[in-house]
Short mmCIF file of C-alpha atoms in Angstrom, two decimals:
data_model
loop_
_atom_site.label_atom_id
_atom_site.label_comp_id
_atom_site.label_asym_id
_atom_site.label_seq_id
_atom_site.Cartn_x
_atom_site.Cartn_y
_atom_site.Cartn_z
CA UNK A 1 113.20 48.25 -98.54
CA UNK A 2 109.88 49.73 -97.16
CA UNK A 3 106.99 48.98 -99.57
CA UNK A 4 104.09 48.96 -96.76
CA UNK A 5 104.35 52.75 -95.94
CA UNK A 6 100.28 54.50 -96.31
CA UNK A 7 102.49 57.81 -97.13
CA UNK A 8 105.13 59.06 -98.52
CA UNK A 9 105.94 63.10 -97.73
CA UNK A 10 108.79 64.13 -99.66
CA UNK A 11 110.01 68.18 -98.80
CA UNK A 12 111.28 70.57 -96.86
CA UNK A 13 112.88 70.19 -93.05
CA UNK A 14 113.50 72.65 -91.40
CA UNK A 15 115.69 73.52 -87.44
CA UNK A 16 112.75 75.96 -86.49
CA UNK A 17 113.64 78.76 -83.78
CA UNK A 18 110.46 80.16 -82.64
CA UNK A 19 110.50 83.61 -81.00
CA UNK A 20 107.56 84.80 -78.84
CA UNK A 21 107.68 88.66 -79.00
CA UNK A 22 105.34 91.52 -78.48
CA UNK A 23 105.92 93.26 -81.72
CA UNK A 24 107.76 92.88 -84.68
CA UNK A 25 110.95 95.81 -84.21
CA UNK A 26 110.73 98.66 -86.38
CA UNK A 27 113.41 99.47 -88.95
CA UNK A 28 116.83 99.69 -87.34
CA UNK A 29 114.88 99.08 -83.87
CA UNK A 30 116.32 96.51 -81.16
CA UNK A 31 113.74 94.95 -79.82
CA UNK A 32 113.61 92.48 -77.05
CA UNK A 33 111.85 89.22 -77.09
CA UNK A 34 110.23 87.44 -74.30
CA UNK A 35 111.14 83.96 -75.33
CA UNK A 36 112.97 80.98 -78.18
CA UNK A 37 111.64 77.78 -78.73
CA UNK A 38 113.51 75.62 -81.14
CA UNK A 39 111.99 72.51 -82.44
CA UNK A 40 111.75 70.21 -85.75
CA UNK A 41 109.35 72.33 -88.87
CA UNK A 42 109.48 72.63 -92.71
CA UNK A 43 105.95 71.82 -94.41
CA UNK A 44 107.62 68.00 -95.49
CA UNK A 45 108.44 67.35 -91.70
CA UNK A 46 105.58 68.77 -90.66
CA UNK A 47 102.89 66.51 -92.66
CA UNK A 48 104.82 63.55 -92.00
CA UNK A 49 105.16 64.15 -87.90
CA UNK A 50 101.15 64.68 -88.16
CA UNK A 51 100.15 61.81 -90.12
CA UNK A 52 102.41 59.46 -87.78
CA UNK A 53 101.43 61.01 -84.84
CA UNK A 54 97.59 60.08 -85.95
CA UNK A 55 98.83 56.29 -86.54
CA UNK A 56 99.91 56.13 -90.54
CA UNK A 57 102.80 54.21 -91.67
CA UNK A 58 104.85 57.19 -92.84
CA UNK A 59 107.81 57.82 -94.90
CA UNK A 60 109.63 61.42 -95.43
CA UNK A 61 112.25 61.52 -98.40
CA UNK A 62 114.30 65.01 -98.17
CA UNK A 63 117.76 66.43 -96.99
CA UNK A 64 118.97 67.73 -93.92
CA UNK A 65 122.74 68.79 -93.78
CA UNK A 66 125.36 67.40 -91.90
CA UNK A 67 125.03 69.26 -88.68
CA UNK A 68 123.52 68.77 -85.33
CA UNK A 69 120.44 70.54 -86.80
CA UNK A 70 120.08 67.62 -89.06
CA UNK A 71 120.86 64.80 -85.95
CA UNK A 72 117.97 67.05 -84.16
CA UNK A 73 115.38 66.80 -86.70
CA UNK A 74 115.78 63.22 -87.69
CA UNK A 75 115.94 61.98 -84.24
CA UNK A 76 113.10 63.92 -82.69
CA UNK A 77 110.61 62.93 -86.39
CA UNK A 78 112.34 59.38 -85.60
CA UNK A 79 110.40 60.11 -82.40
CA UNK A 80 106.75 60.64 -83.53
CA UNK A 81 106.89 57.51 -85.69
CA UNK A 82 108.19 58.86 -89.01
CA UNK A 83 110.20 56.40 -91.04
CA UNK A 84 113.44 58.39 -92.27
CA UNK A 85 115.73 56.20 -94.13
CA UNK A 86 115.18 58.28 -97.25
CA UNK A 87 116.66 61.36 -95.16
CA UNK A 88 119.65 61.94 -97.38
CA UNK A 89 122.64 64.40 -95.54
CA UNK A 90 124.36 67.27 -97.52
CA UNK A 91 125.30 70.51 -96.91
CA UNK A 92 123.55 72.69 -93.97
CA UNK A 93 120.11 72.45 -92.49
CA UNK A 94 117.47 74.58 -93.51
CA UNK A 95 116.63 76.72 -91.04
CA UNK A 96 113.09 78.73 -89.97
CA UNK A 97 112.87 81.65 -88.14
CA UNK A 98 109.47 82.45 -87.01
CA UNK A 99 108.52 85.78 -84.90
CA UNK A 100 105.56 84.47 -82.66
CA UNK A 101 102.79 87.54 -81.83
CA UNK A 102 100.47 87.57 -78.83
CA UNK A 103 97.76 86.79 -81.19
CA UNK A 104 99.22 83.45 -82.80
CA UNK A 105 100.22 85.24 -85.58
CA UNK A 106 103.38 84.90 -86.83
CA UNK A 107 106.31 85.93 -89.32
CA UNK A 108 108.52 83.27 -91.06
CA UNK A 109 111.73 83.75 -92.95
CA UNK A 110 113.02 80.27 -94.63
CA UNK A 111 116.93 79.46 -95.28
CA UNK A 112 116.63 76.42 -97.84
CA UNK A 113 120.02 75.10 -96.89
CA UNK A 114 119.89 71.10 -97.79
CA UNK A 115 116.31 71.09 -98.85
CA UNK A 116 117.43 72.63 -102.20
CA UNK A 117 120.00 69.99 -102.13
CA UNK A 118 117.66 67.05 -103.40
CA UNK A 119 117.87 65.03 -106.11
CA UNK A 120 115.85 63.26 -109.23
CA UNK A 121 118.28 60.35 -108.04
CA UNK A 122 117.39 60.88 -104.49
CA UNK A 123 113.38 60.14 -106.10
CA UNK A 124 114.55 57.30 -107.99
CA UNK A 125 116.05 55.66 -105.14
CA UNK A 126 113.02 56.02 -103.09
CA UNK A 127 110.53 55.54 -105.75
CA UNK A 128 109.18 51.62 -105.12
CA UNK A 129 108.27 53.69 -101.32
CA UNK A 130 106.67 56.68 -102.93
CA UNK A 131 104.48 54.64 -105.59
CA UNK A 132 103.20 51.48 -103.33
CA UNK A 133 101.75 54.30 -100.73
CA UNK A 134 98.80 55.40 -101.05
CA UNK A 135 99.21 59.02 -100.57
CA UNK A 136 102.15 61.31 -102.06
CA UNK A 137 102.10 64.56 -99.78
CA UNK A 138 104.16 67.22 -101.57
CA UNK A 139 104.45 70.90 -100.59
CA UNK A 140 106.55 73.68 -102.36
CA UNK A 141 110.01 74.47 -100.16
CA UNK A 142 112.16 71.73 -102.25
CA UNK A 143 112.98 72.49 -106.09
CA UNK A 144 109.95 73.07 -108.62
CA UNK A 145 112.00 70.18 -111.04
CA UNK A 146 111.84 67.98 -108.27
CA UNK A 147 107.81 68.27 -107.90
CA UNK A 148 107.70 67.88 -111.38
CA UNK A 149 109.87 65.24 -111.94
CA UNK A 150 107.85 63.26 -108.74
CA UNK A 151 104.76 63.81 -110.66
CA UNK A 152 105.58 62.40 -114.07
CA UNK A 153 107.43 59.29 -112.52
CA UNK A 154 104.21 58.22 -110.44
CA UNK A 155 101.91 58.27 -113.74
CA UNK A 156 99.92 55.01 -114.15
CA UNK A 157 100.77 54.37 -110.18
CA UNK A 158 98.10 53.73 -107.89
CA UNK A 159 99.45 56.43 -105.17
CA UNK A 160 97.09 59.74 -105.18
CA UNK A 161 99.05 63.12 -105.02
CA UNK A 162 98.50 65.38 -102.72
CA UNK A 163 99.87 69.07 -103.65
CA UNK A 164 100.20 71.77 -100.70
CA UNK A 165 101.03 74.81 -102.83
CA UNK A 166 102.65 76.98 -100.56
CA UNK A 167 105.19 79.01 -100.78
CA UNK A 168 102.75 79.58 -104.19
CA UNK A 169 103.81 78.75 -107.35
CA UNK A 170 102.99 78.91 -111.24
CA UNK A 171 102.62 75.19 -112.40
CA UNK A 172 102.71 73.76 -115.05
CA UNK A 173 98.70 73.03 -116.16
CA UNK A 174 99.60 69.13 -117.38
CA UNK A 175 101.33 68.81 -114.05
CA UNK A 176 98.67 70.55 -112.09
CA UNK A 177 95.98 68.40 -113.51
CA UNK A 178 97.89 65.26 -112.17
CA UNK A 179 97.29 66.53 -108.98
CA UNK A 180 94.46 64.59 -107.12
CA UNK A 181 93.87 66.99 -104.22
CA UNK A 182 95.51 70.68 -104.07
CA UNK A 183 95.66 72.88 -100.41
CA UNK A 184 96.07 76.45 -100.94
CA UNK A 185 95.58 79.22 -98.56
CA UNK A 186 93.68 82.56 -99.28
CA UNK A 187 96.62 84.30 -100.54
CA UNK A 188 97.67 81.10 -102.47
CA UNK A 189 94.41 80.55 -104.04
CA UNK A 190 94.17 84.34 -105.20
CA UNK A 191 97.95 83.80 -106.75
CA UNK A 192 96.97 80.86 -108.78
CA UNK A 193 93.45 81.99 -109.61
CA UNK A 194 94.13 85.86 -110.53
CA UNK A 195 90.76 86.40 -107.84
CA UNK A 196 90.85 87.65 -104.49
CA UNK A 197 89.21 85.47 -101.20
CA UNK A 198 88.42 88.18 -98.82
CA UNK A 199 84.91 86.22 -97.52
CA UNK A 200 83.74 83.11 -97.43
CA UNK A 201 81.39 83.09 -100.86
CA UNK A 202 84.33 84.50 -102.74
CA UNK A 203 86.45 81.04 -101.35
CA UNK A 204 83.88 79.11 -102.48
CA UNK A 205 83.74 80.54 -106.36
CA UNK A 206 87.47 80.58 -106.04
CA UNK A 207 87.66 77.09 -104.90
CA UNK A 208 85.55 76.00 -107.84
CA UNK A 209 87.44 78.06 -110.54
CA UNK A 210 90.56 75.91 -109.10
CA UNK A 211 89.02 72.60 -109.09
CA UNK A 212 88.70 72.55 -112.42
CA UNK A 213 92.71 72.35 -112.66
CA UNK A 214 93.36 69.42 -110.62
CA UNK A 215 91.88 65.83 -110.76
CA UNK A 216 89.64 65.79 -107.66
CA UNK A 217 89.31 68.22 -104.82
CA UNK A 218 90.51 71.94 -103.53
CA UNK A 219 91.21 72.55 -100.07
CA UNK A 220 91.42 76.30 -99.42
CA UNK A 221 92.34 77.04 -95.42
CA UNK A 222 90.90 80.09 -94.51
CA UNK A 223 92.48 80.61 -91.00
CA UNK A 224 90.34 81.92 -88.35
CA UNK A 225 87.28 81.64 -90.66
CA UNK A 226 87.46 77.93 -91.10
CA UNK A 227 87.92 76.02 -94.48
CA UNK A 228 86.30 75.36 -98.28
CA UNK A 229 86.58 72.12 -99.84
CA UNK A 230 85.79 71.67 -103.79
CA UNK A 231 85.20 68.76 -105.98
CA UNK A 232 83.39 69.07 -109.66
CA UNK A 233 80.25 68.43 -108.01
CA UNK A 234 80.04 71.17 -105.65
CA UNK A 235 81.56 72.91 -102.51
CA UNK A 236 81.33 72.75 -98.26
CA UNK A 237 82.03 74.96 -95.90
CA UNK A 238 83.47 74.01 -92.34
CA UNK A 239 83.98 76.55 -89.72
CA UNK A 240 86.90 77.11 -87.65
CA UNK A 241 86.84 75.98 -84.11
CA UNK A 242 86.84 78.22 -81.40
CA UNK A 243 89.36 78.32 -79.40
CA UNK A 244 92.11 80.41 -77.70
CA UNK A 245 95.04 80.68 -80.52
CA UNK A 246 98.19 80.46 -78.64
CA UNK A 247 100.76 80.19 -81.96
CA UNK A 248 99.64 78.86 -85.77
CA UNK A 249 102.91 77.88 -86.77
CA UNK A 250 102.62 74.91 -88.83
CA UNK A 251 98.30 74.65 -88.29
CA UNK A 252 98.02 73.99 -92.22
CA UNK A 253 100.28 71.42 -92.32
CA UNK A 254 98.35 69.59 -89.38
CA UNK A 255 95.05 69.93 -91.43
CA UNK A 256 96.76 68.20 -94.08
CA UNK A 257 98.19 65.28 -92.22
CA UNK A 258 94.69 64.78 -90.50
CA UNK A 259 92.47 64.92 -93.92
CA UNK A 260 95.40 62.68 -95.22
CA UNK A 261 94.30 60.26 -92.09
CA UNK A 262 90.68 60.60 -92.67
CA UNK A 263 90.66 59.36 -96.42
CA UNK A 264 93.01 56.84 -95.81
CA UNK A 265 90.37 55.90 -92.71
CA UNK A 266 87.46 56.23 -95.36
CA UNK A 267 85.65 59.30 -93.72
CA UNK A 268 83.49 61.28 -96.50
CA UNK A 269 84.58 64.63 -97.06
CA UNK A 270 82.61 66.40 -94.37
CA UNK A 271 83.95 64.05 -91.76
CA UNK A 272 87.48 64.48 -92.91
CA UNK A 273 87.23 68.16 -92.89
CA UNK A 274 85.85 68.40 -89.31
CA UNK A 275 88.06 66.02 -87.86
CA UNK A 276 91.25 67.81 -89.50
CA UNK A 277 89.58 71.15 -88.27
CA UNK A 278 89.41 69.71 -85.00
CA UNK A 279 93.06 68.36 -84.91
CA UNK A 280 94.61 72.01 -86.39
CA UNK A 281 92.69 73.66 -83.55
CA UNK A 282 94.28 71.92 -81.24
CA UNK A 283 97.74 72.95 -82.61
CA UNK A 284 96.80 76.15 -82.53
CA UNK A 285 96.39 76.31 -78.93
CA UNK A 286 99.82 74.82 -78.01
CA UNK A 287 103.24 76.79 -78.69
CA UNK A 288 105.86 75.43 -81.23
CA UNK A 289 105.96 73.34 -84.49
CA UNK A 290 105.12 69.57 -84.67
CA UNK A 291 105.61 68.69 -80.96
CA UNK A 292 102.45 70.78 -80.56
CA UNK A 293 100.77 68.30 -83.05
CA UNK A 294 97.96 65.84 -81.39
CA UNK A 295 98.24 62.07 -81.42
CA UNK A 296 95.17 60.47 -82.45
CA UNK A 297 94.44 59.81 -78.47
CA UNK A 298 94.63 63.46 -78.00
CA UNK A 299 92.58 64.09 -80.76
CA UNK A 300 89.35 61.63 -79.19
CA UNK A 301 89.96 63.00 -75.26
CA UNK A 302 90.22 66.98 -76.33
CA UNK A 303 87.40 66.87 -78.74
CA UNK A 304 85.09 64.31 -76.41
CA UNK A 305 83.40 62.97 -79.87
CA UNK A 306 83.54 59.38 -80.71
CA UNK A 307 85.85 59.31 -84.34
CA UNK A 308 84.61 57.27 -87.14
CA UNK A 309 82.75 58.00 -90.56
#
């Protein structure tokens, strides 16, 4: 068994088909696209492919089904660096469909297929991995009993728990407060917190009001705008890069694996922030899911600034 592994994602993969089109089609409208991309996604493949891709000894427990959608995804995160022993088979393969605009915008509709499929065994046999990491990276596309049940069995363990809430969810406030570091979006953050984040001071109070759930820190994304971390002592603000935003499928969930990096590395919080800012930027600029994801060598020749605390 693996016990050296930094982290330990456990969630959602998903077969992603990407289609670039002009417009979304109006109701009962055919409309034409201009081009499909198919690739590995899910938020739980996603973190993983970006924190192995930056150099971290990482684990993914989930479920893919037993199709060549499954073979695809485990072979091509198998690829990146991501350890996937813990990928159990059942069923079918989730699936994403994501309508890419000219902008980088996009539209996703999720079919949970094997993702739903997981198991409290399926933790228990993976558990000695999950609690000698030092980083738990959970999102919210697998069961809400599973999260849970994760949760309560790494009490007293040294691993900290990172929670990407997102599709959003009401949690449970003991559970929530196990939580050492929460990522939310705009519209997450205004679903948990009952307050809207339509500017940047508004993230900031928001982020504050939701630190006070959790054990350490907030991250709330902001997209274009940049990003607001929170601990109890206070908030920062990092701006977005500038650059030319080709498609943001899966941009959050390359934040996350980079911050994940940058703690594990020992950067402050500032340092972490820019550098994962810096990494998501880049995905932004390339087309598709995690194979648009920077390596850590990427990362130091597109950004041209020496990386270190």
């Amino acid at each position: 068994m693996i016990t050296n592994q930094q982290v330990a994602v456990i969630g959602s993969l998903n077969y992603d088909l990407l289609i670039k089109q002009e417009r979304l089609p109006k109701k009962g409208e055919t409309f034409t696209a201009d081009e499909l991309i198919q690739g590995s996604g899910g938020k739980g493949a996603n973190q993983a492919a970006q924190c192995a891709k930056l150099g971290l000894s990482t684990s993914l427990i989930g479920k893919v089904g037993e199709d060549r959608f499954g073979e695809a995804l485990t072979g091509s995160l198998q690829a990146f660096g991501v350890n996937v022993d813990y990928v159990g088979k059942k069923g079918t393969t989730g699936m994403g469909i994501v309508n890419v605009l000219p902008d980088g915008d996009y539209h996703s509709t999720l079919l949970r297929g094997a993702n739903y499929l997981i198991t409290k065994e399926d933790i228990d046999e993976s558990l000695e991995v999950i609690t000698n990491c030092q980083y738990v990276l959970l999102q919210q596309e697998i069961p809400l009993s599973i999260i849970e049940y994760i949760i309560e069995k790494t009490r007293g363990a040294a691993c900290k728990l990172v929670l990407n809430n997102a599709p959003a969810r009401d949690m449970n406030e003991t559970k929530l407060a196990a939580i050492n570091i929460l990522v939310v979006n705009e519209t997450e953050a205004e679903f948990m917190s009952g307050c809207k984040v339509d500017s940047i001071e508004s993230a900031h109070e928001v982020a504050q009001k939701l630190v006070k759930k959790v054990k350490d820190t907030v991250i709330l994304t902001l997209g274009a705008l940049g990003v607001v971390v929170a601990t109890k002592y206070g908030s920062i603000y990092t701006p977005a890069k500038k650059v030319v935003a080709v498609d943001a499928t899966g941009a959050g969930d390359s934040f996350i694996g980079a911050f994940v990096y940058c703690l594990i590395e020992g950067y402050t919080l500032q340092k972490a922030t820019d550098f994962a800012t810096s990494v998501s930027s880049i995905t932004v600029s390339r087309v598709g899911g995690s194979e648009s994801f920077p390596t850590l060598n990427e990362v130091k020749g597109l950004t041209n600034k020496p990386i270190g605390i």
